[in-house]
JSON list of C-alpha atoms in Angstrom, two decimals:
[
{"chain": "R", "resi": 137, "resn": "MET", "atom": "CA", "xyz": [0.00, 0.00, 0.00]},
{"chain": "R", "resi": 138, "resn": "SER", "atom": "CA", "xyz": [1.31, 3.40, -0.87]},
{"chain": "R", "resi": 139, "resn": "LEU", "atom": "CA", "xyz": [0.27, 6.93, -0.06]},
{"chain": "R", "resi": 140, "resn": "ARG", "atom": "CA", "xyz": [-0.47, 9.07, -3.11]},
{"chain": "R", "resi": 141, "resn": "VAL", "atom": "CA", "xyz": [-0.22, 12.74, -2.10]},
{"chain": "R", "resi": 142, "resn": "GLY", "atom": "CA", "xyz": [-0.46, 15.74, -4.38]},
{"chain": "R", "resi": 143, "resn": "SER", "atom": "CA", "xyz": [-1.35, 13.70, -7.44]},
{"chain": "R", "resi": 144, "resn": "ARG", "atom": "CA", "xyz": [-3.13, 15.27, -10.39]},
{"chain": "R", "resi": 145, "resn": "GLU", "atom": "CA", "xyz": [-5.83, 13.02, -11.77]},
{"chain": "R", "resi": 146, "resn": "PHE", "atom": "CA", "xyz": [-7.35, 13.45, -15.22]},
{"chain": "R", "resi": 147, "resn": "GLU", "atom": "CA", "xyz": [-10.41, 11.40, -16.12]},
{"chain": "R", "resi": 148, "resn": "VAL", "atom": "CA", "xyz": [-13.21, 11.09, -18.61]},
{"chain": "R", "resi": 149, "resn": "LYS", "atom": "CA", "xyz": [-16.32, 8.96, -18.01]},
{"chain": "R", "resi": 150, "resn": "VAL", "atom": "CA", "xyz": [-18.56, 7.73, -20.81]},
{"chain": "R", "resi": 151, "resn": "SER", "atom": "CA", "xyz": [-21.90, 5.93, -20.55]},
{"chain": "R", "resi": 152, "resn": "LEU", "atom": "CA", "xyz": [-21.90, 2.52, -22.23]},
{"chain": "R", "resi": 153, "resn": "GLU", "atom": "CA", "xyz": [-25.60, 1.89, -21.84]},
{"chain": "R", "resi": 154, "resn": "GLY", "atom": "CA", "xyz": [-26.70, -0.59, -24.49]},
{"chain": "R", "resi": 155, "resn": "VAL", "atom": "CA", "xyz": [-23.11, -1.37, -25.52]},
{"chain": "R", "resi": 156, "resn": "ASP", "atom": "CA", "xyz": [-21.72, -4.93, -25.39]},
{"chain": "R", "resi": 157, "resn": "LEU", "atom": "CA", "xyz": [-18.88, -4.79, -22.83]},
{"chain": "R", "resi": 158, "resn": "GLY", "atom": "CA", "xyz": [-17.31, -7.90, -24.36]},
{"chain": "R", "resi": 159, "resn": "ARG", "atom": "CA", "xyz": [-16.84, -6.05, -27.64]},
{"chain": "R", "resi": 160, "resn": "VAL", "atom": "CA", "xyz": [-15.38, -3.05, -25.81]},
{"chain": "R", "resi": 161, "resn": "SER", "atom": "CA", "xyz": [-12.91, -5.40, -24.05]},
{"chain": "R", "resi": 162, "resn": "GLU", "atom": "CA", "xyz": [-11.91, -6.91, -27.40]},
{"chain": "R", "resi": 163, "resn": "ALA", "atom": "CA", "xyz": [-11.41, -3.44, -28.89]},
{"chain": "R", "resi": 164, "resn": "LEU", "atom": "CA", "xyz": [-9.21, -2.36, -25.96]},
{"chain": "R", "resi": 165, "resn": "GLU", "atom": "CA", "xyz": [-7.06, -5.47, -26.25]},
{"chain": "R", "resi": 166, "resn": "GLY", "atom": "CA", "xyz": [-6.81, -4.86, -30.02]},
{"chain": "R", "resi": 167, "resn": "LEU", "atom": "CA", "xyz": [-5.45, -1.38, -29.21]},
{"chain": "R", "resi": 168, "resn": "GLY", "atom": "CA", "xyz": [-2.72, -2.86, -27.01]},
{"chain": "R", "resi": 169, "resn": "PHE", "atom": "CA", "xyz": [-4.36, -2.55, -23.59]},
{"chain": "R", "resi": 170, "resn": "ARG", "atom": "CA", "xyz": [-3.56, -5.30, -21.09]},
{"chain": "R", "resi": 171, "resn": "TYR", "atom": "CA", "xyz": [-6.36, -6.78, -19.00]},
{"chain": "R", "resi": 172, "resn": "LEU", "atom": "CA", "xyz": [-5.29, -6.48, -15.34]},
{"chain": "R", "resi": 173, "resn": "GLY", "atom": "CA", "xyz": [-8.29, -8.16, -13.71]},
{"chain": "R", "resi": 174, "resn": "GLU", "atom": "CA", "xyz": [-11.64, -7.50, -12.13]},
{"chain": "R", "resi": 175, "resn": "VAL", "atom": "CA", "xyz": [-12.45, -5.87, -8.82]},
{"chain": "R", "resi": 176, "resn": "TYR", "atom": "CA", "xyz": [-15.60, -5.24, -6.80]},
{"chain": "R", "resi": 177, "resn": "GLU", "atom": "CA", "xyz": [-15.61, -1.74, -5.31]},
{"chain": "R", "resi": 178, "resn": "GLU", "atom": "CA", "xyz": [-17.96, -0.34, -2.72]},
{"chain": "R", "resi": 179, "resn": "ASP", "atom": "CA", "xyz": [-17.62, 3.42, -2.33]},
{"chain": "R", "resi": 180, "resn": "HIS", "atom": "CA", "xyz": [-19.04, 5.53, 0.47]},
{"chain": "R", "resi": 181, "resn": "TYR", "atom": "CA", "xyz": [-19.01, 9.24, -0.32]},
{"chain": "R", "resi": 182, "resn": "VAL", "atom": "CA", "xyz": [-18.97, 11.34, 2.85]},
{"chain": "R", "resi": 183, "resn": "ASP", "atom": "CA", "xyz": [-21.41, 14.27, 2.74]},
{"chain": "R", "resi": 184, "resn": "LEU", "atom": "CA", "xyz": [-19.20, 17.24, 3.62]},
{"chain": "R", "resi": 185, "resn": "ARG", "atom": "CA", "xyz": [-21.72, 20.03, 2.96]},
{"chain": "R", "resi": 186, "resn": "SER", "atom": "CA", "xyz": [-22.06, 20.77, 6.68]},
{"chain": "R", "resi": 187, "resn": "CYS", "atom": "CA", "xyz": [-18.32, 21.55, 6.97]},
{"chain": "R", "resi": 188, "resn": "SER", "atom": "CA", "xyz": [-17.52, 25.27, 7.09]},
{"chain": "R", "resi": 189, "resn": "SER", "atom": "CA", "xyz": [-14.68, 25.04, 4.57]},
{"chain": "R", "resi": 190, "resn": "TYR", "atom": "CA", "xyz": [-16.51, 22.78, 2.09]},
{"chain": "R", "resi": 191, "resn": "ARG", "atom": "CA", "xyz": [-16.06, 23.74, -1.57]},
{"chain": "R", "resi": 192, "resn": "TYR", "atom": "CA", "xyz": [-18.55, 22.48, -4.15]},
{"chain": "R", "resi": 193, "resn": "GLY", "atom": "CA", "xyz": [-17.10, 19.58, -6.09]},
{"chain": "R", "resi": 194, "resn": "THR", "atom": "CA", "xyz": [-14.69, 18.30, -3.47]},
{"chain": "R", "resi": 195, "resn": "VAL", "atom": "CA", "xyz": [-15.09, 14.65, -2.58]},
{"chain": "R", "resi": 196, "resn": "LEU", "atom": "CA", "xyz": [-14.11, 12.49, 0.36]},
{"chain": "R", "resi": 197, "resn": "ARG", "atom": "CA", "xyz": [-14.50, 8.82, -0.51]},
{"chain": "R", "resi": 198, "resn": "PHE", "atom": "CA", "xyz": [-14.06, 5.70, 1.58]},
{"chain": "R", "resi": 199, "resn": "ARG", "atom": "CA", "xyz": [-13.50, 2.64, -0.68]},
{"chain": "R", "resi": 200, "resn": "ARG", "atom": "CA", "xyz": [-13.52, -1.09, 0.00]},
{"chain": "R", "resi": 201, "resn": "SER", "atom": "CA", "xyz": [-12.03, -3.08, -2.90]},
{"chain": "R", "resi": 202, "resn": "GLU", "atom": "CA", "xyz": [-12.30, -6.85, -3.22]},
{"chain": "R", "resi": 203, "resn": "THR", "atom": "CA", "xyz": [-9.96, -8.71, -5.58]},
{"chain": "R", "resi": 204, "resn": "PRO", "atom": "CA", "xyz": [-8.96, -12.37, -5.79]},
{"chain": "R", "resi": 205, "resn": "SER", "atom": "CA", "xyz": [-5.91, -11.48, -3.67]},
{"chain": "R", "resi": 206, "resn": "GLY", "atom": "CA", "xyz": [-7.87, -9.86, -0.82]},
{"chain": "R", "resi": 207, "resn": "THR", "atom": "CA", "xyz": [-9.69, -6.79, 0.48]},
{"chain": "R", "resi": 208, "resn": "GLU", "atom": "CA", "xyz": [-8.22, -3.27, 0.57]},
{"chain": "R", "resi": 209, "resn": "PHE", "atom": "CA", "xyz": [-9.50, -0.06, 2.16]},
{"chain": "R", "resi": 210, "resn": "ARG", "atom": "CA", "xyz": [-8.63, 3.49, 1.04]},
{"chain": "R", "resi": 211, "resn": "LEU", "atom": "CA", "xyz": [-9.61, 7.03, 1.89]},
{"chain": "R", "resi": 212, "resn": "THR", "atom": "CA", "xyz": [-9.45, 9.46, -1.04]},
{"chain": "R", "resi": 213, "resn": "TYR", "atom": "CA", "xyz": [-9.79, 13.24, -1.15]},
{"chain": "R", "resi": 214, "resn": "LYS", "atom": "CA", "xyz": [-10.53, 14.74, -4.57]},
{"chain": "R", "resi": 215, "resn": "GLY", "atom": "CA", "xyz": [-10.29, 18.49, -5.01]},
{"chain": "R", "resi": 216, "resn": "VAL", "atom": "CA", "xyz": [-12.46, 20.80, -7.05]},
{"chain": "R", "resi": 217, "resn": "VAL", "atom": "CA", "xyz": [-12.77, 19.89, -10.74]},
{"chain": "R", "resi": 218, "resn": "GLU", "atom": "CA", "xyz": [-10.67, 22.40, -12.71]},
{"chain": "R", "resi": 219, "resn": "SER", "atom": "CA", "xyz": [-11.87, 21.65, -16.25]},
{"chain": "R", "resi": 220, "resn": "SER", "atom": "CA", "xyz": [-15.28, 20.95, -17.73]},
{"chain": "R", "resi": 221, "resn": "ARG", "atom": "CA", "xyz": [-14.11, 18.78, -20.66]},
{"chain": "R", "resi": 222, "resn": "VAL", "atom": "CA", "xyz": [-11.85, 16.48, -18.65]},
{"chain": "R", "resi": 223, "resn": "LYS", "atom": "CA", "xyz": [-12.13, 16.04, -14.89]},
{"chain": "R", "resi": 224, "resn": "ALA", "atom": "CA", "xyz": [-8.78, 17.41, -13.76]},
{"chain": "R", "resi": 225, "resn": "ARG", "atom": "CA", "xyz": [-8.18, 17.75, -10.05]},
{"chain": "R", "resi": 226, "resn": "GLU", "atom": "CA", "xyz": [-5.91, 17.12, -7.12]},
{"chain": "R", "resi": 227, "resn": "GLU", "atom": "CA", "xyz": [-6.12, 13.72, -5.49]},
{"chain": "R", "resi": 228, "resn": "VAL", "atom": "CA", "xyz": [-4.78, 12.45, -2.17]},
{"chain": "R", "resi": 229, "resn": "GLU", "atom": "CA", "xyz": [-5.21, 8.73, -1.48]},
{"chain": "R", "resi": 230, "resn": "ILE", "atom": "CA", "xyz": [-4.40, 7.03, 1.82]},
{"chain": "R", "resi": 231, "resn": "PRO", "atom": "CA", "xyz": [-4.39, 3.26, 2.38]},
{"chain": "R", "resi": 232, "resn": "LEU", "atom": "CA", "xyz": [-6.23, 2.11, 5.50]},
{"chain": "R", "resi": 233, "resn": "PRO", "atom": "CA", "xyz": [-5.70, -1.06, 7.54]},
{"chain": "R", "resi": 234, "resn": "ASP", "atom": "CA", "xyz": [-9.42, -1.87, 7.76]},
{"chain": "R", "resi": 235, "resn": "GLY", "atom": "CA", "xyz": [-12.94, -0.43, 7.45]},
{"chain": "R", "resi": 236, "resn": "ARG", "atom": "CA", "xyz": [-13.28, 1.17, 10.88]},
{"chain": "R", "resi": 237, "resn": "LEU", "atom": "CA", "xyz": [-12.80, 4.75, 9.64]},
{"chain": "R", "resi": 238, "resn": "LEU", "atom": "CA", "xyz": [-16.17, 4.66, 7.86]},
{"chain": "R", "resi": 239, "resn": "GLU", "atom": "CA", "xyz": [-17.82, 3.88, 11.19]},
{"chain": "R", "resi": 240, "resn": "VAL", "atom": "CA", "xyz": [-15.99, 6.84, 12.77]},
{"chain": "R", "resi": 241, "resn": "PHE", "atom": "CA", "xyz": [-17.43, 9.21, 10.13]},
{"chain": "R", "resi": 242, "resn": "ARG", "atom": "CA", "xyz": [-20.92, 7.87, 10.83]},
{"chain": "R", "resi": 243, "resn": "LYS", "atom": "CA", "xyz": [-20.49, 8.24, 14.59]},
{"chain": "R", "resi": 244, "resn": "LEU", "atom": "CA", "xyz": [-19.50, 11.88, 13.99]},
{"chain": "R", "resi": 245, "resn": "GLY", "atom": "CA", "xyz": [-22.85, 12.38, 12.26]},
{"chain": "R", "resi": 246, "resn": "PHE", "atom": "CA", "xyz": [-21.72, 12.39, 8.63]},
{"chain": "R", "resi": 247, "resn": "GLN", "atom": "CA", "xyz": [-24.10, 10.86, 6.11]},
{"chain": "R", "resi": 248, "resn": "THR", "atom": "CA", "xyz": [-22.65, 8.69, 3.36]},
{"chain": "R", "resi": 249, "resn": "ILE", "atom": "CA", "xyz": [-23.83, 7.82, -0.11]},
{"chain": "R", "resi": 250, "resn": "ARG", "atom": "CA", "xyz": [-23.09, 4.24, -1.20]},
{"chain": "R", "resi": 251, "resn": "LEU", "atom": "CA", "xyz": [-22.09, 3.32, -4.76]},
{"chain": "R", "resi": 252, "resn": "ALA", "atom": "CA", "xyz": [-21.04, -0.21, -5.73]},
{"chain": "R", "resi": 253, "resn": "LYS", "atom": "CA", "xyz": [-19.62, -1.52, -8.98]},
{"chain": "R", "resi": 254, "resn": "ARG", "atom": "CA", "xyz": [-17.89, -4.38, -10.72]},
{"chain": "R", "resi": 255, "resn": "ARG", "atom": "CA", "xyz": [-14.86, -3.03, -12.54]},
{"chain": "R", "resi": 256, "resn": "ARG", "atom": "CA", "xyz": [-12.67, -4.55, -15.27]},
{"chain": "R", "resi": 257, "resn": "VAL", "atom": "CA", "xyz": [-9.25, -2.88, -15.36]},
{"chain": "R", "resi": 258, "resn": "TYR", "atom": "CA", "xyz": [-7.13, -2.33, -18.49]},
{"chain": "R", "resi": 259, "resn": "ALA", "atom": "CA", "xyz": [-3.80, -0.52, -18.91]},
{"chain": "R", "resi": 260, "resn": "ARG", "atom": "CA", "xyz": [-1.53, 0.73, -21.66]},
{"chain": "R", "resi": 261, "resn": "GLY", "atom": "CA", "xyz": [1.43, 2.67, -20.35]},
{"chain": "R", "resi": 262, "resn": "GLU", "atom": "CA", "xyz": [0.19, 5.16, -17.76]},
{"chain": "R", "resi": 263, "resn": "LEU", "atom": "CA", "xyz": [-3.36, 5.20, -19.15]},
{"chain": "R", "resi": 264, "resn": "ARG", "atom": "CA", "xyz": [-5.95, 3.13, -17.30]},
{"chain": "R", "resi": 265, "resn": "VAL", "atom": "CA", "xyz": [-9.36, 2.20, -18.67]},
{"chain": "R", "resi": 266, "resn": "PHE", "atom": "CA", "xyz": [-12.05, 0.89, -16.35]},
{"chain": "R", "resi": 267, "resn": "LEU", "atom": "CA", "xyz": [-15.18, -0.83, -17.61]},
{"chain": "R", "resi": 268, "resn": "ASP", "atom": "CA", "xyz": [-17.72, -0.43, -14.82]},
{"chain": "R", "resi": 269, "resn": "VAL", "atom": "CA", "xyz": [-21.11, -1.95, -14.17]},
{"chain": "R", "resi": 270, "resn": "VAL", "atom": "CA", "xyz": [-22.53, 0.31, -11.46]},
{"chain": "R", "resi": 271, "resn": "GLU", "atom": "CA", "xyz": [-25.45, -0.95, -9.35]},
{"chain": "R", "resi": 272, "resn": "GLY", "atom": "CA", "xyz": [-28.60, 0.96, -10.26]},
{"chain": "R", "resi": 273, "resn": "LEU", "atom": "CA", "xyz": [-26.86, 3.27, -12.77]},
{"chain": "R", "resi": 274, "resn": "GLY", "atom": "CA", "xyz": [-25.63, 1.12, -15.68]},
{"chain": "R", "resi": 275, "resn": "SER", "atom": "CA", "xyz": [-22.38, 0.60, -17.57]},
{"chain": "R", "resi": 276, "resn": "PHE", "atom": "CA", "xyz": [-19.57, 3.12, -18.01]},
{"chain": "R", "resi": 277, "resn": "ALA", "atom": "CA", "xyz": [-16.03, 3.43, -19.30]},
{"chain": "R", "resi": 278, "resn": "GLU", "atom": "CA", "xyz": [-13.60, 5.59, -17.36]},
{"chain": "R", "resi": 279, "resn": "PHE", "atom": "CA", "xyz": [-10.32, 6.75, -18.88]},
{"chain": "R", "resi": 280, "resn": "GLU", "atom": "CA", "xyz": [-7.80, 7.88, -16.27]},
{"chain": "R", "resi": 281, "resn": "ILE", "atom": "CA", "xyz": [-4.22, 9.09, -16.12]},
{"chain": "R", "resi": 282, "resn": "VAL", "atom": "CA", "xyz": [-2.40, 10.36, -13.01]},
{"chain": "R", "resi": 283, "resn": "ASN", "atom": "CA", "xyz": [0.37, 12.97, -13.19]},
{"chain": "R", "resi": 284, "resn": "PRO", "atom": "CA", "xyz": [0.79, 13.03, -16.99]},
{"chain": "R", "resi": 285, "resn": "GLU", "atom": "CA", "xyz": [3.88, 14.73, -18.41]},
{"chain": "R", "resi": 286, "resn": "SER", "atom": "CA", "xyz": [1.72, 17.12, -20.46]}
]
């Protein structure tokens, strides 16, 4: 587990409603992307609107990830989105030893919003592509790069 502080994340999300994810996977592999595996992610977004220094668009997310190799927990802060075409923003990610921090937020009175998804992960160089099936929302592709050179 590593701490990612002061990272700059750039991402684009696209709805894939009605699109065959198998064909998208084949197309990605045809473009040289490597399939890295599948993960189940359960996100809990902490409602920060009651905080005096809250800025619209900032996110605090608690994530539980389940892979064949085990379960991981992470807390992620995402700053204000700086661009409308591509989500560009600061990101700080902290690995956690277990899921107790979520309970601490709840005991402090914070509400959380739960979002769960099955995610297929692909990579080519520094570019990551995630094919997500999100409970209650549908299918999406997310293109992400962290700290690009330009």
